[in-house]
PDB file of C-alpha atoms in Angstrom:
ATOM      1  CA  GLY F 194      22.785  -3.280  -1.348  1.00 31.00           C
ATOM      2  CA  SER F 195      19.085  -3.388  -0.720  1.00 35.00           C
ATOM      3  CA  SER F 196      17.518  -2.788   2.620  1.00 39.00           C
ATOM      4  CA  GLY F 197      16.841  -5.575   5.071  1.00 44.00           C
ATOM      5  CA  ILE F 198      13.808  -7.718   4.442  1.00 44.00           C
ATOM      6  CA  ASN F 199      11.726  -9.953   6.633  1.00 46.00           C
ATOM      7  CA  ALA F 200       7.996 -10.072   7.282  1.00 45.00           C
ATOM      8  CA  GLU F 201       7.700  -6.436   6.191  1.00 51.00           C
ATOM      9  CA  TYR F 202       8.036  -7.164   2.502  1.00 60.00           C
ATOM     10  CA  GLY F 203       6.017  -8.799  -0.177  1.00 78.00           C
ATOM     11  CA  GLY F 204       7.239 -10.492  -3.275  1.00 84.00           C
ATOM     12  CA  LYS F 205       8.145 -13.632  -5.146  1.00 90.00           C
ATOM     13  CA  ILE F 206      11.036 -16.045  -4.945  1.00 93.00           C
ATOM     14  CA  HIS F 207      11.842 -17.997  -8.098  1.00 95.00           C
ATOM     15  CA  ILE F 208      13.984 -21.127  -7.649  1.00 96.00           C
ATOM     16  CA  GLY F 209      15.167 -23.328 -10.475  1.00 96.00           C
ATOM     17  CA  TYR F 210      17.628 -26.206 -10.404  1.00 96.00           C
ATOM     18  CA  ILE F 211      18.925 -29.026 -12.589  1.00 96.00           C
ATOM     19  CA  PRO F 212      18.789 -32.242 -10.532  1.00 95.00           C
ATOM     20  CA  THR F 213      21.516 -34.857 -10.690  1.00 95.00           C
ATOM     21  CA  GLY F 214      19.401 -37.480  -8.958  1.00 92.00           C
ATOM     22  CA  GLN F 215      17.530 -36.175  -5.957  1.00 92.00           C
ATOM     23  CA  VAL F 216      14.743 -33.626  -6.285  1.00 93.00           C
ATOM     24  CA  LEU F 217      13.160 -31.258  -3.771  1.00 92.00           C
ATOM     25  CA  GLY F 218       9.420 -31.052  -3.250  1.00 91.00           C
ATOM     26  CA  LEU F 219       7.630 -27.727  -3.376  1.00 91.00           C
ATOM     27  CA  SER F 220       7.104 -27.700   0.387  1.00 92.00           C
ATOM     28  CA  LYS F 221      10.859 -28.160   0.974  1.00 93.00           C
ATOM     29  CA  LEU F 222      11.647 -25.251  -1.366  1.00 92.00           C
ATOM     30  CA  ALA F 223       9.095 -23.112   0.486  1.00 91.00           C
ATOM     31  CA  ARG F 224      10.645 -24.073   3.866  1.00 92.00           C
ATOM     32  CA  ILE F 225      14.141 -23.205   2.633  1.00 93.00           C
ATOM     33  CA  SER F 226      12.914 -19.810   1.437  1.00 91.00           C
ATOM     34  CA  GLU F 227      10.989 -19.132   4.635  1.00 90.00           C
ATOM     35  CA  MET F 228      13.963 -20.080   6.806  1.00 91.00           C
ATOM     36  CA  PHE F 229      16.068 -17.257   5.347  1.00 90.00           C
ATOM     37  CA  THR F 230      13.374 -14.599   4.865  1.00 86.00           C
ATOM     38  CA  ARG F 231      12.333 -14.757   8.545  1.00 84.00           C
ATOM     39  CA  ARG F 232      15.568 -13.100   9.642  1.00 79.00           C
ATOM     40  CA  LEU F 233      16.232  -9.416   9.066  1.00 76.00           C
ATOM     41  CA  GLN F 234      19.012  -9.336   6.476  1.00 82.00           C
ATOM     42  CA  ASN F 235      19.622  -7.899   3.051  1.00 87.00           C
ATOM     43  CA  GLN F 236      17.973  -9.304  -0.030  1.00 89.00           C
ATOM     44  CA  GLU F 237      21.252 -10.158  -1.770  1.00 92.00           C
ATOM     45  CA  ARG F 238      22.327 -12.358   1.149  1.00 93.00           C
ATOM     46  CA  ILE F 239      18.965 -14.163   1.234  1.00 93.00           C
ATOM     47  CA  THR F 240      19.181 -14.849  -2.509  1.00 95.00           C
ATOM     48  CA  LYS F 241      22.634 -16.423  -2.119  1.00 96.00           C
ATOM     49  CA  GLN F 242      21.673 -18.376   1.016  1.00 96.00           C
ATOM     50  CA  ILE F 243      18.690 -19.985  -0.718  1.00 96.00           C
ATOM     51  CA  ALA F 244      20.871 -21.036  -3.683  1.00 97.00           C
ATOM     52  CA  HIS F 245      23.543 -22.506  -1.389  1.00 97.00           C
ATOM     53  CA  ALA F 246      20.896 -24.351   0.672  1.00 97.00           C
ATOM     54  CA  VAL F 247      19.566 -26.064  -2.473  1.00 96.00           C
ATOM     55  CA  VAL F 248      23.129 -27.031  -3.460  1.00 97.00           C
ATOM     56  CA  ASP F 249      23.819 -28.373   0.054  1.00 96.00           C
ATOM     57  CA  ALA F 250      20.549 -30.336   0.110  1.00 95.00           C
ATOM     58  CA  ILE F 251      20.763 -32.186  -3.219  1.00 96.00           C
ATOM     59  CA  GLY F 252      23.915 -31.191  -5.133  1.00 96.00           C
ATOM     60  CA  PRO F 253      22.258 -30.197  -8.409  1.00 97.00           C
ATOM     61  CA  SER F 254      24.307 -29.344 -11.497  1.00 97.00           C
ATOM     62  CA  GLY F 255      22.955 -25.802 -11.349  1.00 97.00           C
ATOM     63  CA  VAL F 256      20.735 -23.466  -9.330  1.00 97.00           C
ATOM     64  CA  GLY F 257      19.097 -20.150 -10.117  1.00 97.00           C
ATOM     65  CA  VAL F 258      17.333 -17.946  -7.553  1.00 97.00           C
ATOM     66  CA  ILE F 259      15.598 -14.647  -8.240  1.00 96.00           C
ATOM     67  CA  ILE F 260      13.843 -12.585  -5.587  1.00 93.00           C
ATOM     68  CA  GLU F 261      11.424  -9.823  -6.562  1.00 91.00           C
ATOM     69  CA  ALA F 262      10.470  -7.855  -3.453  1.00 87.00           C
ATOM     70  CA  THR F 263       8.665  -4.708  -2.412  1.00 81.00           C
ATOM     71  CA  HIS F 264      10.277  -3.231   0.677  1.00 68.00           C
ATOM     72  CA  MET F 265       7.615  -1.662   2.860  1.00 61.00           C
ATOM     73  CA  CYS F 266      10.110   0.338   4.919  1.00 57.00           C
ATOM     74  CA  MET F 267      11.369   2.050   1.760  1.00 52.00           C
ATOM     75  CA  CYS F 268       7.860   2.696   0.441  1.00 47.00           C
ATOM     76  CA  MET F 269       6.755   4.211   3.750  1.00 51.00           C
ATOM     77  CA  ARG F 270       9.805   6.505   3.827  1.00 53.00           C
ATOM     78  CA  GLY F 271       9.098   7.710   0.315  1.00 53.00           C
ATOM     79  CA  VAL F 272      12.398   6.360  -1.042  1.00 55.00           C
ATOM     80  CA  GLN F 273      10.503   4.344  -3.634  1.00 53.00           C
ATOM     81  CA  LYS F 274       7.074   4.809  -5.077  1.00 60.00           C
ATOM     82  CA  SER F 275       4.556   2.351  -3.708  1.00 61.00           C
ATOM     83  CA  GLY F 276       4.757  -0.897  -5.644  1.00 63.00           C
ATOM     84  CA  SER F 277       8.396  -0.494  -6.715  1.00 75.00           C
ATOM     85  CA  ILE F 278      10.210  -3.797  -6.890  1.00 83.00           C
ATOM     86  CA  THR F 279      13.828  -4.654  -6.079  1.00 86.00           C
ATOM     87  CA  MET F 280      15.212  -7.723  -7.874  1.00 91.00           C
ATOM     88  CA  THR F 281      18.253  -9.802  -6.940  1.00 94.00           C
ATOM     89  CA  SER F 282      19.584 -12.986  -8.513  1.00 96.00           C
ATOM     90  CA  THR F 283      22.128 -15.702  -7.918  1.00 97.00           C
ATOM     91  CA  MET F 284      23.155 -18.201 -10.591  1.00 98.00           C
ATOM     92  CA  MET F 285      25.358 -21.203  -9.884  1.00 98.00           C
ATOM     93  CA  GLY F 286      26.693 -24.111 -11.935  1.00 98.00           C
ATOM     94  CA  THR F 287      24.814 -24.715 -15.200  1.00 97.00           C
ATOM     95  CA  PHE F 288      22.703 -21.589 -14.688  1.00 97.00           C
ATOM     96  CA  LEU F 289      25.885 -19.510 -14.596  1.00 96.00           C
ATOM     97  CA  ASP F 290      27.881 -21.376 -17.267  1.00 97.00           C
ATOM     98  CA  ASP F 291      25.209 -22.139 -19.898  1.00 97.00           C
ATOM     99  CA  PRO F 292      23.415 -19.109 -21.389  1.00 97.00           C
ATOM    100  CA  ARG F 293      20.606 -21.308 -22.780  1.00 97.00           C
ATOM    101  CA  THR F 294      19.800 -22.739 -19.336  1.00 97.00           C
ATOM    102  CA  ARG F 295      19.921 -19.283 -17.758  1.00 96.00           C
ATOM    103  CA  ASP F 296      17.720 -17.793 -20.508  1.00 96.00           C
ATOM    104  CA  GLU F 297      15.134 -20.568 -20.130  1.00 96.00           C
ATOM    105  CA  PHE F 298      14.987 -19.960 -16.359  1.00 96.00           C
ATOM    106  CA  LEU F 299      14.608 -16.207 -16.863  1.00 95.00           C
ATOM    107  CA  ARG F 300      11.773 -16.790 -19.379  1.00 95.00           C
ATOM    108  CA  PHE F 301       9.940 -18.960 -16.817  1.00 93.00           C
ATOM    109  CA  CYS F 302      10.361 -16.264 -14.167  1.00 91.00           C
ATOM    110  CA  ARG F 303       8.844 -13.622 -16.412  1.00 88.00           C
ATOM    111  CA  GLY F 304       5.765 -15.791 -16.869  1.00 78.00           C
TER     112      GLY F 304
END
């Protein structure tokens, strides 16, 4: 697994979901992400926790979470070249079962 991350990393968190009624505002998604990235834990766990938190909050038909992060501790130790990125993903529901939904989400994440 990847190293622990908290305030000593930089990166992006991509969250997509298919609502079944309720929706989450951008500030709520940011709070969910911040809640898990504050603690020192591995990136894979954070990715899964964010996805499960969205499911628990609104019960969407699917959730996708991708974290792209630069781990400063690894860069400083010379394990990775500066600027190297570690990516993790979690797909649930429609994002896992429907390749078209997953592909659309991945296209949005790439910009």
